[in-house]
Coordinates of C-alpha atoms in Angstrom, one line a residue:
M19 CA 13.2 266.4 -6.4
S20 CA 12.1 267.2 -10.2
E21 CA 13.1 264.4 -12.8
N22 CA 15.7 266.8 -14.0
L23 CA 17.6 266.2 -10.4
N24 CA 17.5 262.7 -10.7
D25 CA 21.3 261.2 -10.7
I26 CA 22.0 264.5 -8.1
P27 CA 23.3 264.1 -4.7
P28 CA 20.6 265.9 -2.4
A29 CA 23.4 267.3 -0.9
I30 CA 24.2 269.5 -4.0
P31 CA 21.2 271.9 -4.1
L32 CA 21.2 272.3 -0.4
I33 CA 24.7 273.5 -0.5
V34 CA 24.0 276.0 -3.1
D35 CA 21.1 277.5 -1.6
A36 CA 23.2 277.6 1.4
L37 CA 25.8 279.8 -0.1
K38 CA 23.4 281.8 -2.3
A39 CA 21.9 282.9 1.2
S40 CA 25.2 284.0 2.7
E41 CA 27.0 287.4 2.0
S42 CA 30.1 286.6 3.4
L43 CA 32.6 283.9 4.4
T44 CA 31.3 284.0 7.9
D45 CA 28.1 283.5 6.8
A46 CA 28.5 280.8 4.5
R47 CA 30.5 278.7 7.6
K48 CA 27.4 279.6 9.7
N49 CA 25.0 278.1 7.0
I50 CA 26.8 275.1 5.8
K51 CA 27.5 274.2 9.8
A52 CA 24.2 274.5 10.6
L53 CA 22.7 272.3 7.6
I54 CA 25.4 269.7 8.0
P55 CA 22.8 267.3 10.1
E56 CA 20.4 267.8 6.9
L57 CA 23.4 266.7 4.8
K58 CA 24.1 263.7 6.4
Q59 CA 20.5 262.3 6.8
Q60 CA 19.9 263.3 2.8
S61 CA 23.5 261.7 1.7
E62 CA 22.4 258.4 3.9
F63 CA 19.3 258.3 2.1
Y64 CA 20.6 258.7 -1.0
Y65 CA 23.4 256.1 -0.4
T66 CA 21.5 253.4 0.5
S67 CA 18.3 254.1 -2.2
T68 CA 20.1 254.5 -5.4
I69 CA 22.4 251.4 -5.8
K70 CA 21.2 250.9 -10.1
T71 CA 22.1 250.1 -13.0
Q72 CA 23.4 252.7 -15.3
N73 CA 20.9 254.6 -17.3
K74 CA 20.9 254.1 -21.1
S75 CA 22.1 256.6 -23.3
Y76 CA 20.1 259.2 -24.6
G77 CA 22.4 260.7 -27.1
F78 CA 25.8 262.1 -26.8
E79 CA 27.1 261.3 -23.4
I80 CA 30.6 262.8 -22.2
Y81 CA 32.3 261.3 -18.8
L82 CA 34.9 263.6 -17.2
D83 CA 38.0 261.8 -16.2
S84 CA 40.9 263.3 -14.0
A85 CA 41.6 266.7 -13.6
L86 CA 38.6 267.4 -16.1
D87 CA 36.6 266.7 -13.4
P88 CA 36.9 269.9 -11.1
F89 CA 35.7 267.7 -8.0
S90 CA 38.6 265.1 -8.8
P91 CA 40.9 264.7 -6.0
T92 CA 43.7 264.2 -8.7
G93 CA 43.5 267.7 -9.9
C94 CA 44.4 271.0 -8.6
Q95 CA 42.5 271.9 -5.8
A96 CA 43.2 275.8 -5.7
G97 CA 39.7 277.4 -5.7
P98 CA 40.3 279.8 -8.9
C99 CA 41.7 276.7 -10.9
R100 CA 38.6 274.9 -10.3
I101 CA 36.1 277.6 -11.2
L102 CA 38.0 278.2 -14.3
Q103 CA 37.9 274.5 -15.0
A104 CA 33.7 274.7 -14.4
K105 CA 33.6 277.5 -16.5
N106 CA 35.5 275.3 -19.6
I107 CA 33.0 272.6 -18.9
S108 CA 30.1 275.0 -19.7
R109 CA 31.8 276.5 -22.8
S110 CA 32.8 273.1 -24.0
M111 CA 31.2 269.8 -23.1
G112 CA 28.5 271.7 -21.7
L113 CA 27.8 272.8 -24.8
I114 CA 28.3 269.8 -27.2
G115 CA 27.1 267.0 -24.8
D116 CA 23.7 265.7 -24.6
R117 CA 24.6 264.7 -21.0
V118 CA 28.0 265.1 -18.9
W119 CA 28.8 262.8 -16.3
L120 CA 31.1 263.9 -13.5
T121 CA 31.7 261.3 -10.4
D122 CA 29.6 261.9 -6.8
F123 CA 32.6 262.7 -4.4
F124 CA 29.9 264.3 -2.3
T125 CA 27.6 261.4 -0.7
E126 CA 30.4 259.4 0.7
S127 CA 32.2 262.4 2.3
F128 CA 28.9 263.0 4.5
L129 CA 28.2 259.6 5.7
D130 CA 31.5 259.7 7.9
L131 CA 32.1 263.0 8.1
G132 CA 33.5 263.2 11.6
R133 CA 34.1 266.6 14.0
V134 CA 33.0 269.5 11.6
T135 CA 36.3 271.6 11.5
N136 CA 36.8 274.8 9.5
V137 CA 39.1 272.9 7.2
K138 CA 36.2 270.8 6.4
L139 CA 33.8 273.5 6.0
E140 CA 36.2 275.5 3.9
K141 CA 36.5 272.4 1.7
I142 CA 32.6 271.9 1.6
I143 CA 32.6 275.9 0.7
G144 CA 35.0 275.5 -1.9
D145 CA 33.1 272.5 -3.7
G146 CA 30.0 274.8 -3.2
L147 CA 31.3 277.8 -5.5
V148 CA 32.0 275.1 -8.4
L149 CA 28.6 273.6 -7.8
T150 CA 27.1 277.1 -8.1
E151 CA 29.1 278.0 -11.1
L152 CA 27.5 274.2 -12.8
Y153 CA 24.1 274.8 -11.1
P154 CA 22.5 276.1 -14.4
L155 CA 23.6 272.9 -16.3
I156 CA 22.7 270.8 -13.4
S157 CA 19.5 271.8 -12.8
A158 CA 18.7 271.6 -16.3
G159 CA 19.4 268.0 -16.5
I160 CA 22.7 268.3 -18.6
I161 CA 25.3 268.1 -15.8
K162 CA 24.9 264.5 -14.1
F163 CA 26.1 262.6 -11.4
Q164 CA 27.5 259.0 -11.4
R165 CA 28.7 256.9 -8.2
P166 CA 32.1 256.3 -7.9
F167 CA 31.4 252.3 -7.7
I168 CA 30.0 249.8 -9.7
V169 CA 28.3 247.1 -8.5
S170 CA 30.3 243.7 -9.4
C171 CA 31.3 240.3 -8.1
K172 CA 34.7 239.5 -6.4
G173 CA 35.9 237.4 -9.5
C174 CA 34.9 240.3 -12.1
L175 CA 36.7 243.0 -9.9
N176 CA 39.8 240.7 -9.5
V177 CA 40.2 240.5 -13.1
F178 CA 39.7 244.0 -13.4
E179 CA 42.4 244.8 -10.7
N180 CA 44.8 242.2 -12.5
T181 CA 44.5 243.8 -15.4
I182 CA 45.5 247.1 -14.3
D183 CA 48.4 246.0 -12.9
N184 CA 49.5 243.9 -16.2
I185 CA 49.2 247.6 -17.9
V186 CA 51.0 249.1 -15.1
E187 CA 54.3 247.0 -15.6
N188 CA 53.9 247.2 -19.4
L189 CA 54.2 251.5 -19.0
L190 CA 56.6 251.5 -15.9
D191 CA 59.7 251.2 -18.4
E192 CA 58.8 253.5 -21.0
Y193 CA 57.3 256.2 -18.3
E194 CA 59.3 255.8 -15.5
E195 CA 62.0 259.1 -16.8
E196 CA 59.0 261.1 -16.9
I197 CA 58.7 261.6 -13.3
S198 CA 60.9 263.7 -11.1
I199 CA 61.1 263.8 -7.1
S200 CA 62.2 266.1 -4.4
H201 CA 61.9 265.4 -0.9
Q202 CA 61.1 268.8 1.0
E203 CA 62.2 269.6 4.6
N204 CA 59.1 269.4 6.3
G205 CA 59.0 265.6 5.2
E206 CA 56.8 266.5 1.9
C207 CA 57.4 264.8 -1.0
H208 CA 56.8 266.9 -4.1
I209 CA 56.2 264.5 -7.5
D210 CA 56.2 266.2 -10.7
T211 CA 54.1 264.2 -12.9
G212 CA 55.9 265.4 -16.5
S213 CA 53.9 264.6 -19.5
F214 CA 51.6 262.4 -17.8
F215 CA 48.6 264.8 -17.4
T216 CA 48.0 268.0 -19.6
P217 CA 48.7 270.4 -17.9
T218 CA 51.5 268.7 -15.8
I219 CA 50.5 268.0 -12.2
I220 CA 52.6 268.4 -9.0
I221 CA 51.6 266.0 -6.5
N222 CA 52.2 267.3 -3.1
A223 CA 52.5 264.1 -0.9
K224 CA 51.9 264.8 3.2
A225 CA 54.5 263.5 5.2
G226 CA 54.4 259.9 6.1
S227 CA 52.3 258.9 2.9
V228 CA 55.3 258.4 0.6
P229 CA 58.2 256.6 2.5
I230 CA 61.4 258.6 2.5
S231 CA 63.0 255.3 1.7
A232 CA 60.7 254.7 -1.5
T233 CA 62.7 254.5 -4.6
K234 CA 62.0 256.5 -7.8
R235 CA 60.4 253.3 -9.7
E236 CA 58.4 252.4 -6.5
I237 CA 56.6 255.9 -6.6
T238 CA 56.5 256.1 -10.2
Q239 CA 54.5 252.7 -10.4
A240 CA 51.8 254.0 -7.6
V241 CA 51.2 257.3 -9.6
I242 CA 51.0 255.6 -13.0
H243 CA 48.7 253.0 -11.2
R244 CA 46.4 255.5 -9.4
A245 CA 45.9 257.1 -12.6
V246 CA 45.5 254.1 -15.1
R247 CA 43.1 252.5 -12.8
E248 CA 41.3 255.8 -12.4
T249 CA 40.6 256.2 -16.2
A250 CA 40.0 252.5 -16.6
W251 CA 37.4 252.8 -14.0
M252 CA 35.6 255.7 -15.7
A253 CA 36.2 253.8 -19.1
R254 CA 33.8 251.0 -17.5
N255 CA 31.4 253.3 -16.7
A256 CA 31.4 255.1 -20.2
G257 CA 31.1 251.7 -21.6
I258 CA 28.3 251.0 -19.6
G259 CA 26.5 254.0 -20.3
E260 CA 27.5 253.9 -24.0
G261 CA 29.3 257.2 -23.9
T262 CA 32.6 258.9 -24.3
I263 CA 35.4 259.6 -22.5
F264 CA 36.9 262.9 -21.9
S265 CA 40.6 262.9 -20.2
N266 CA 43.6 265.1 -19.4
S267 CA 45.5 261.9 -18.4
K268 CA 47.5 260.9 -20.9
I269 CA 49.0 258.2 -19.1
G270 CA 45.5 256.7 -18.4
L271 CA 44.6 257.0 -21.8
A272 CA 47.8 255.1 -22.8
G273 CA 46.8 252.1 -20.6
L274 CA 43.6 251.8 -22.4
R275 CA 45.4 252.2 -26.0
L276 CA 47.8 249.7 -25.0
Q277 CA 44.8 247.4 -24.3
D278 CA 43.7 248.0 -27.9
G279 CA 40.0 247.4 -26.7
K280 CA 40.6 243.9 -25.2
S281 CA 39.4 245.1 -22.0
F282 CA 37.9 248.4 -22.4
S283 CA 35.4 250.1 -24.7
R284 CA 36.8 252.1 -26.7
K285 CA 34.0 254.0 -28.6
S286 CA 36.0 257.3 -28.3
L287 CA 38.7 258.9 -26.6
A288 CA 39.2 262.4 -26.4
V289 CA 42.3 264.6 -24.5
L290 CA 41.8 267.8 -23.7
D291 CA 43.7 270.4 -21.6
N292 CA 41.8 270.9 -18.6
Q293 CA 43.3 274.7 -18.4
N294 CA 42.6 275.9 -21.8
G295 CA 40.5 273.5 -23.7
F296 CA 39.0 275.0 -26.6
D297 CA 39.1 278.9 -27.1
I298 CA 36.1 279.2 -29.3
P299 CA 35.0 282.7 -30.3
W300 CA 32.3 284.3 -28.4
V301 CA 31.4 280.7 -27.0
S302 CA 34.0 281.6 -24.4
N303 CA 32.2 284.4 -23.2
L304 CA 29.2 283.1 -22.5
N305 CA 28.0 281.8 -19.0
P306 CA 26.0 278.6 -18.2
E307 CA 23.0 280.3 -18.6
Q308 CA 24.0 281.7 -21.9
I309 CA 25.2 278.4 -22.8
L310 CA 21.5 276.7 -22.1
Q311 CA 20.2 279.4 -24.5
L312 CA 22.6 278.6 -27.2
R313 CA 22.0 274.8 -27.0
Q314 CA 18.6 275.7 -27.6
E315 CA 18.6 278.5 -30.5
A316 CA 21.3 276.5 -32.4
C317 CA 20.1 272.7 -31.6
K318 CA 20.4 271.9 -35.5
A319 CA 24.0 272.7 -35.5
L320 CA 25.3 271.4 -32.7
P321 CA 25.7 267.6 -34.1
Q322 CA 27.8 268.8 -37.0
F323 CA 29.5 271.1 -34.5
R324 CA 30.1 268.4 -32.3
E325 CA 31.3 265.9 -34.8
I326 CA 34.4 268.5 -35.7
F327 CA 34.7 269.6 -32.2
I328 CA 35.5 265.6 -31.3
K329 CA 37.7 265.5 -34.6
N330 CA 40.0 268.2 -33.7
S331 CA 40.2 267.3 -30.0
D332 CA 42.0 264.3 -30.1
I333 CA 45.0 265.6 -32.0
E334 CA 48.4 265.9 -30.4
L335 CA 50.7 266.2 -33.2
Y336 CA 51.9 269.1 -35.2
K337 CA 52.5 271.4 -31.9
D338 CA 53.3 275.1 -32.7
T339 CA 56.4 276.6 -31.1
D340 CA 54.4 278.3 -28.2
G341 CA 52.8 274.6 -27.7
T342 CA 49.4 275.0 -29.0
N343 CA 48.0 272.6 -31.2
R344 CA 47.9 273.8 -35.1
A345 CA 44.9 271.8 -36.0
R346 CA 43.3 273.4 -33.1
K347 CA 44.2 277.0 -34.7
E348 CA 43.1 275.7 -38.1
F349 CA 39.9 274.5 -36.5
I350 CA 39.0 277.7 -35.1
Y351 CA 39.9 279.6 -38.1
E352 CA 37.7 277.5 -40.6
L353 CA 34.9 277.6 -37.9
R354 CA 35.1 281.8 -37.7
E355 CA 35.4 281.9 -41.7
Q356 CA 32.0 279.6 -41.8
A357 CA 30.4 281.7 -39.7
A358 CA 31.0 284.7 -41.5
E359 CA 29.8 283.0 -44.9
V360 CA 26.8 281.8 -42.9
K361 CA 25.8 285.1 -41.5
A362 CA 26.2 286.6 -45.1
E363 CA 24.1 284.1 -46.5
L364 CA 21.5 284.4 -43.8
E365 CA 21.4 288.1 -44.5
S366 CA 21.1 287.8 -48.2
A367 CA 18.1 285.0 -48.1
Q368 CA 16.4 287.4 -45.7
K369 CA 16.7 290.6 -47.8
H370 CA 15.6 288.9 -51.0
S371 CA 12.4 287.0 -49.3
T372 CA 11.3 290.5 -47.8
K373 CA 11.9 292.2 -51.1
Y374 CA 10.0 289.3 -52.9
W375 CA 6.8 289.3 -50.6
K376 CA 6.6 293.2 -50.5
T377 CA 6.8 293.6 -54.1
T378 CA 6.1 290.6 -56.9
F379 CA 3.6 289.0 -54.3
G380 CA 2.2 291.9 -53.5
L381 CA 1.4 293.3 -56.9
I382 CA 0.3 289.7 -58.2
G383 CA -2.3 289.7 -55.4
L384 CA -3.3 293.1 -55.8
G385 CA -3.8 292.8 -59.7
A386 CA -5.5 289.2 -59.3
V387 CA -8.3 290.7 -56.9
A388 CA -8.7 294.0 -58.7
Y389 CA -9.3 292.2 -62.0
G390 CA -11.9 290.2 -60.4
A391 CA -13.6 292.9 -58.4
A392 CA -14.1 295.1 -61.5
T393 CA -15.4 292.6 -63.7
N394 CA -17.2 290.7 -61.4
Q395 CA -15.6 287.4 -62.3
L396 CA -15.4 285.9 -59.4
G397 CA -14.2 282.7 -60.9
I398 CA -10.8 284.5 -62.3
S399 CA -10.4 286.2 -59.0
F400 CA -10.3 282.9 -57.0
T401 CA -8.3 281.1 -59.5
G402 CA -5.7 284.4 -59.3
L403 CA -5.6 283.8 -55.8
L404 CA -5.3 280.2 -55.9
A405 CA -1.9 280.8 -58.2
M406 CA -0.6 283.3 -56.0
I407 CA -0.9 281.3 -52.7
N408 CA 0.7 278.2 -54.6
L409 CA 3.6 280.9 -55.6
L410 CA 3.6 281.9 -51.8
T411 CA 3.8 278.4 -50.4
T412 CA 6.2 277.4 -53.0
H413 CA 8.4 280.3 -52.4
K414 CA 8.0 279.9 -48.3
S415 CA 9.1 276.4 -48.4
G416 CA 12.2 277.2 -50.6
H417 CA 13.0 279.8 -48.5
E418 CA 12.5 278.2 -45.3
K419 CA 14.6 275.4 -46.6
S420 CA 17.7 277.5 -47.5
I421 CA 17.2 279.2 -44.1
D422 CA 17.0 275.7 -42.4
E423 CA 20.5 274.4 -44.2
L424 CA 22.4 277.6 -42.9
T425 CA 21.4 277.1 -39.4
R426 CA 22.4 273.6 -39.3
K427 CA 26.1 274.6 -40.3
P428 CA 28.5 274.5 -37.4
G429 CA 29.4 278.1 -38.2
Y430 CA 26.0 279.2 -37.0
V431 CA 26.8 278.3 -33.5
L432 CA 29.4 281.0 -33.4
I433 CA 26.4 283.6 -35.1
K434 CA 24.2 282.7 -31.9
A435 CA 26.9 283.2 -29.8
Q436 CA 27.8 286.3 -30.8
D437 CA 23.8 287.5 -30.8
I438 CA 23.5 286.3 -27.6
L439 CA 26.3 288.3 -26.1
A440 CA 25.3 291.3 -28.3
H441 CA 21.8 291.1 -26.2
A442 CA 23.0 290.2 -23.1
D443 CA 22.1 293.0 -20.5

């Protein structure tokens, strides 16, 4: 494996390659089924050989929690929704993050796969389609996968679990009314989570998993516990990796805020809508390969772009009547306005630079050389050239400084995104 594929479960490239070689769903089932022994073997080796401490931070590390992770079992499992979420990851977190961390739900699933059925094959294929969408960022080392557990002693684990229990007890009274429950004729239990997640998640519990006799309070407590524990666990991982947790779990983040930093690192928290996220002009139309190109060509502008992105991603007040966030609308409007200004300034700087080089500098250089050659005064000619070179150098450094300042503005990201789209095949 290449260095970029460190922290990548070996099952992932195997699945992606198998799907790329498939021309139909039948081919995909056949190829994945033939690959099962290799997936098991590679996963067993990876599972036993990669128990290690979290790598140190290399910059802006993003940890995706709850349904923001398209492989999380707590999110919508419908294929189109998961593909959409993968696209949103590329166009938002994949752009602003130095590294984006998802949870490795693959390795352990192959350790005890059991009898291979069509249902299991289609689950692997569904995961593979999402992985294929993200694979350019995975192979570039931007998207990484963390283990779903942290090595800890029994005492520390008990402290963690007791903390979660206390948080749930404190949240239960306040949030119990958010939940609505309906028992279906087939024995399933539909749990509407209300404002717990953005957007609302409907939990379809299979027959037997939720006792018919369970009270609403007991079901609510179980839902809150699972959400708070998942987010708290991710927060621990983010703290170890000196990163930032992004989540659509409002109830999970409420649990962290309730602790006020006493138990969990609160370096930064952000709530994003896993369906819509940010609709950034031009950027939202880029594919993962183009996002990689944008990261490279607008690298100087990304730090400031990131700051305003984070600043406007954690604001949940001042909703418009259609449910959208007014602050985000203003952020996009200001970004587009700045992009237009930066583009005009770039065009002006380049235009004046070209004119200056072709006229003023050209005449100065020609006059100095002609004068020296006509009078055989090489000293004067040499002196004139030195003066001209000095002028050229001074102008070039000033011009480059002006261009450099413009390419560091957040609006420059939109300009490059528009340029990449315009030159796409």
